Structures are given as structure tokens and as C-alpha cells.
Short mmCIF file of C-alpha atoms in Angstrom, two decimals:
data_model
loop_
_atom_site.label_atom_id
_atom_site.label_comp_id
_atom_site.label_asym_id
_atom_site.label_seq_id
_atom_site.Cartn_x
_atom_site.Cartn_y
_atom_site.Cartn_z
CA UNK A 1 8.54 4.27 11.26
CA UNK A 2 9.68 7.55 9.70
CA UNK A 3 7.68 10.77 9.93
CA UNK A 4 6.37 12.54 6.83
CA UNK A 5 7.37 15.83 8.45
CA UNK A 6 11.01 14.84 8.00
CA UNK A 7 10.56 15.54 4.28
CA UNK A 8 9.47 19.13 4.84
CA UNK A 9 13.03 20.36 4.33
CA UNK A 10 12.85 19.18 0.72
CA UNK A 11 9.34 20.52 0.10
CA UNK A 12 8.86 23.88 1.84
CA UNK A 13 11.78 25.74 0.16
CA UNK A 14 10.08 25.11 -3.21
CA UNK A 15 6.63 26.31 -2.07
CA UNK A 16 7.25 29.50 -0.12
CA UNK A 17 4.41 30.35 2.23
CA UNK A 18 2.83 26.91 2.21
CA UNK A 19 1.69 25.87 5.72
CA UNK A 20 3.47 22.83 7.11
CA UNK A 21 0.20 21.01 7.69
CA UNK A 22 -0.76 21.38 4.02
CA UNK A 23 2.65 20.17 2.87
CA UNK A 24 2.51 17.14 5.17
CA UNK A 25 -0.97 16.30 3.88
CA UNK A 26 0.27 16.26 0.29
CA UNK A 27 3.37 14.23 1.21
CA UNK A 28 1.05 11.68 2.80
CA UNK A 29 -1.33 11.72 -0.19
CA UNK A 30 1.61 11.11 -2.50
CA UNK A 31 2.75 8.20 -0.34
CA UNK A 32 -0.76 6.72 -0.50
CA UNK A 33 -0.89 7.13 -4.28
CA UNK A 34 2.54 5.54 -4.65
CA UNK A 35 1.67 2.55 -2.47
CA UNK A 36 -1.59 1.98 -4.33
CA UNK A 37 0.14 2.20 -7.71
CA UNK A 38 2.85 -0.30 -6.78
CA UNK A 39 2.97 -2.87 -3.94
CA UNK A 40 6.15 -1.55 -2.37
CA UNK A 41 5.04 -1.68 1.28
CA UNK A 42 4.71 -5.38 1.95
CA UNK A 43 3.94 -6.88 5.34
CA UNK A 44 3.77 -10.50 6.46
CA UNK A 45 0.87 -11.14 8.81
CA UNK A 46 1.48 -14.28 10.86
CA UNK A 47 -0.22 -16.13 13.69
CA UNK A 48 -3.68 -15.81 12.15
CA UNK A 49 -5.94 -18.59 13.35
CA UNK A 50 -9.19 -19.75 11.83
CA UNK A 51 -12.24 -20.55 13.91
CA UNK A 52 -14.04 -23.85 13.51
CA UNK A 53 -17.10 -23.50 11.25
CA UNK A 54 -16.32 -19.85 10.48
CA UNK A 55 -15.24 -18.99 6.94
CA UNK A 56 -14.45 -15.33 7.64
CA UNK A 57 -11.10 -14.06 8.89
CA UNK A 58 -10.50 -10.37 9.66
CA UNK A 59 -7.01 -8.94 9.18
CA UNK A 60 -7.22 -5.21 9.89
CA UNK A 61 -6.34 -5.51 13.58
CA UNK A 62 -3.05 -7.18 12.67
CA UNK A 63 -1.46 -4.45 10.52
CA UNK A 64 0.91 -1.74 11.81
CA UNK A 65 -0.56 1.45 13.27
CA UNK A 66 -1.14 4.08 10.63
CA UNK A 67 -1.51 1.54 7.81
CA UNK A 68 -4.37 -0.15 6.01
CA UNK A 69 -4.39 -3.19 3.78
CA UNK A 70 -4.62 -2.30 0.10
CA UNK A 71 -4.41 -5.80 -1.35
CA UNK A 72 -3.79 -9.38 -0.27
CA UNK A 73 -0.88 -10.78 -2.25
CA UNK A 74 -0.90 -14.35 -0.98
CA UNK A 75 -2.45 -16.48 1.75
CA UNK A 76 -1.26 -19.81 3.12
CA UNK A 77 -2.91 -22.32 5.43
CA UNK A 78 -0.59 -24.51 7.49
CA UNK A 79 2.16 -23.78 4.97
CA UNK A 80 0.11 -24.53 1.85
CA UNK A 81 -0.76 -21.67 -0.46
CA UNK A 82 -4.46 -21.08 -0.97
CA UNK A 83 -5.87 -20.38 -4.42
CA UNK A 84 -7.44 -16.91 -4.79
CA UNK A 85 -10.90 -16.69 -6.27
CA UNK A 86 -13.19 -13.83 -7.24
CA UNK A 87 -16.43 -13.28 -5.37
CA UNK A 88 -18.61 -14.10 -8.38
CA UNK A 89 -17.22 -17.64 -8.58
CA UNK A 90 -16.38 -18.27 -4.95
CA UNK A 91 -19.78 -19.58 -3.92
CA UNK A 92 -19.52 -22.53 -6.28
CA UNK A 93 -16.93 -23.97 -3.93
CA UNK A 94 -19.56 -24.24 -1.21
CA UNK A 95 -21.31 -26.94 -3.19
CA UNK A 96 -18.06 -28.51 -4.31
CA UNK A 97 -16.84 -29.03 -0.75
CA UNK A 98 -19.83 -30.25 1.19
CA UNK A 99 -18.01 -31.03 4.43
CA UNK A 100 -15.82 -28.77 6.58
CA UNK A 101 -12.14 -29.38 5.96
CA UNK A 102 -8.80 -27.60 5.60
CA UNK A 103 -9.34 -24.45 3.51
CA UNK A 104 -8.09 -24.61 -0.09
CA UNK A 105 -9.33 -21.39 -1.70
CA UNK A 106 -10.10 -17.86 -0.55
CA UNK A 107 -11.72 -14.65 -1.66
CA UNK A 108 -11.19 -11.13 -0.38
CA UNK A 109 -14.41 -9.11 -0.80
CA UNK A 110 -12.71 -6.17 0.94
CA UNK A 111 -8.96 -5.80 1.60
CA UNK A 112 -9.14 -6.43 5.35
CA UNK A 113 -11.35 -9.54 5.15
CA UNK A 114 -10.88 -13.01 3.68
CA UNK A 115 -13.38 -15.81 3.30
CA UNK A 116 -11.99 -19.33 3.02
CA UNK A 117 -13.46 -22.54 1.67
CA UNK A 118 -14.07 -25.24 2.68
CA UNK A 119 -15.25 -23.96 6.03
CA UNK A 120 -12.55 -24.88 8.58
CA UNK A 121 -13.18 -28.07 10.52
CA UNK A 122 -10.35 -27.24 12.94
CA UNK A 123 -8.12 -24.38 14.03
CA UNK A 124 -5.65 -23.70 11.21
CA UNK A 125 -2.78 -21.24 11.04
CA UNK A 126 -2.94 -18.69 8.23
CA UNK A 127 -0.16 -16.45 6.99
CA UNK A 128 -0.84 -13.51 4.69
CA UNK A 129 1.40 -11.31 2.56
CA UNK A 130 -0.31 -7.97 2.10
CA UNK A 131 0.45 -4.64 0.48
CA UNK A 132 -0.17 -1.64 2.72
CA UNK A 133 -0.84 2.06 2.30
CA UNK A 134 -0.77 4.81 4.91
CA UNK A 135 -4.12 5.78 6.38
CA UNK A 136 -5.66 9.16 5.52
CA UNK A 137 -4.40 10.56 8.84
CA UNK A 138 -1.08 8.73 9.16
CA UNK A 139 1.95 10.72 10.21
CA UNK A 140 4.58 8.19 9.27
CA UNK A 141 5.49 5.28 7.04
CA UNK A 142 7.83 2.28 7.14
CA UNK A 143 11.50 3.24 7.46
CA UNK A 144 12.39 1.10 4.44
CA UNK A 145 9.79 2.78 2.23
CA UNK A 146 10.77 6.22 3.49
CA UNK A 147 14.47 5.65 2.83
CA UNK A 148 13.97 4.32 -0.69
CA UNK A 149 10.96 6.32 -1.90
CA UNK A 150 11.11 9.54 0.13
CA UNK A 151 12.23 11.39 -2.97
CA UNK A 152 9.17 10.17 -4.85
CA UNK A 153 6.91 11.46 -2.08
CA UNK A 154 8.59 14.86 -2.35
CA UNK A 155 8.09 14.94 -6.11
CA UNK A 156 4.46 13.96 -5.72
CA UNK A 157 3.85 16.54 -3.00
CA UNK A 158 5.42 19.34 -5.06
CA UNK A 159 3.32 18.34 -8.06
CA UNK A 160 0.17 18.48 -5.97
CA UNK A 161 1.00 21.71 -4.14
CA UNK A 162 2.13 23.69 -7.18
CA UNK A 163 -0.99 22.94 -9.20
CA UNK A 164 -3.00 25.18 -6.86
CA UNK A 165 -2.93 28.31 -9.03
CA UNK A 166 -4.82 30.36 -6.47
CA UNK A 167 -2.01 30.02 -3.90
CA UNK A 168 1.19 32.09 -3.68
CA UNK A 169 3.21 28.93 -4.36
CA UNK A 170 1.19 27.77 -7.36
CA UNK A 171 3.25 27.18 -10.49
CA UNK A 172 1.69 25.22 -13.35
CA UNK A 173 4.99 24.73 -15.19
CA UNK A 174 6.76 23.34 -12.15
CA UNK A 175 3.74 21.27 -11.17
CA UNK A 176 3.89 19.59 -14.57
CA UNK A 177 7.62 19.04 -14.18
CA UNK A 178 7.31 17.38 -10.77
CA UNK A 179 4.29 15.45 -12.00
CA UNK A 180 6.48 13.94 -14.69
CA UNK A 181 9.10 12.99 -12.11
CA UNK A 182 6.45 11.46 -9.88
CA UNK A 183 5.10 9.38 -12.76
CA UNK A 184 8.62 8.09 -13.40
CA UNK A 185 8.92 7.29 -9.71
CA UNK A 186 5.64 5.35 -9.72
CA UNK A 187 6.64 3.36 -12.79
CA UNK A 188 10.02 2.60 -11.23
CA UNK A 189 8.28 1.53 -8.02
CA UNK A 190 6.06 -0.84 -9.96
CA UNK A 191 9.08 -2.25 -11.80
CA UNK A 192 10.94 -2.59 -8.51
CA UNK A 193 8.06 -4.44 -6.86
CA UNK A 194 7.89 -6.89 -9.75
CA UNK A 195 11.61 -7.61 -9.52
CA UNK A 196 11.59 -8.74 -5.90
CA UNK A 197 11.44 -5.21 -4.50
CA UNK A 198 15.06 -4.43 -5.36
CA UNK A 199 16.32 -1.48 -3.32
CA UNK A 200 17.44 1.56 -5.27
CA UNK A 201 19.02 4.73 -3.94
CA UNK A 202 16.86 7.74 -4.65
CA UNK A 203 17.62 11.39 -4.05
CA UNK A 204 15.81 14.62 -4.80
CA UNK A 205 17.39 17.18 -7.10
CA UNK A 206 15.20 20.33 -7.19
CA UNK A 207 15.45 22.19 -10.47
CA UNK A 208 15.25 25.97 -10.61
CA UNK A 209 13.63 27.68 -13.58
CA UNK A 210 14.89 31.19 -14.22
#
């Protein structure tokens, strides 16, 4: 895991007088926004076991420290992919499958919980691919995400920090500029996640307005 504070060297020179804690908070908030916008932080959760006659499976205890599940991308049971359903239609499967059996479909009413159907008649192994975001108090993020998208977090943090007009470092023009860069970063992240999360080198090039 890489610390958000390691990006301070790219942020603080552009926002003179900004406390480090405030800058780190906005770096983290930008990382959260980026990860919610595009599923770039993917984790494979393995060794999940169902309980007999229990349709609910909790996942939050299985994710890395400092992360929360934003969305379940896929779920398999004993190597077979389960079909995702929405909560409004999930309950119809209870009547369709009257006897406990190997699960075939699932629904995720909240990101850290799945409900499977039919209700398991045995102990089955589940494997989940999930997209993660940092928690609201996280101090770090995956090394891979940091190395590829650290520049985007800097752009997002500068956009957020400079829009505070009441602060000595507030600058509406520059906030708009970095906001445009951050939007480009988010769109590129979404494109990258769609194309098998291809790794792209990203650097930060601060621009000075005279």
C-alpha cells in the first residue's frame, strides 16, 4: 500500500499555506471519487464459504484494511458464475427453486453483502471480484493504483483545494483548470477499466499562470 502523504510534494507547492492534513484529506477524497467513477481498484476475494440453509454471505471482513467494497463485479460458486439479479425481482427465485441446492443467482442489496438462491444445501466455495474504494479515513491505497493514478489524485486534490475562495490558496481559475484535468483522468480511468485495466504511465505537469 502507498501513502497519500507521498503525494504532498506535488500538491503543497501549488497551495501555499494549506495544512498537510487538509491536503491529505482532499487527496483521499479524490481517490474515492476516482474509484467510484471507474472500477480501477479490483480485488479478488477467495475462500468464501456458504453456510447450509443460509442465503446471506458477508464480504466486508475479507477486503484489505482501509478499503470498502463499492460494487460486486462478478461472483462464482464452485467455479460457475452466478447470475446477478436486482432486489425487486430476486424474491421470485425463492418460489422457483423450492428446495435447497447449489446457488445459481445472487443479489447484492448493499455492497458488502450478497444473498444467493437457491439457499445452499451444502458448503460451497464462492469467489468474488469486487471494486474497492478507500475508506473515509484511509491513509493509503493499493500500490498499483497509486503508481498509475497518483497524478489524477493530485489533479483532483488541487481542484478541490483551490475552489475554497476564502483560503489564502483559493484560486477559481486554477481550480477550474485542475477540475478539467481531473475529469479527463476520470474518463481515462473508466476507459482503462473497460479495456482490461490497461496500465498507462501518468505524470503531473503543474502549469503556472502569470
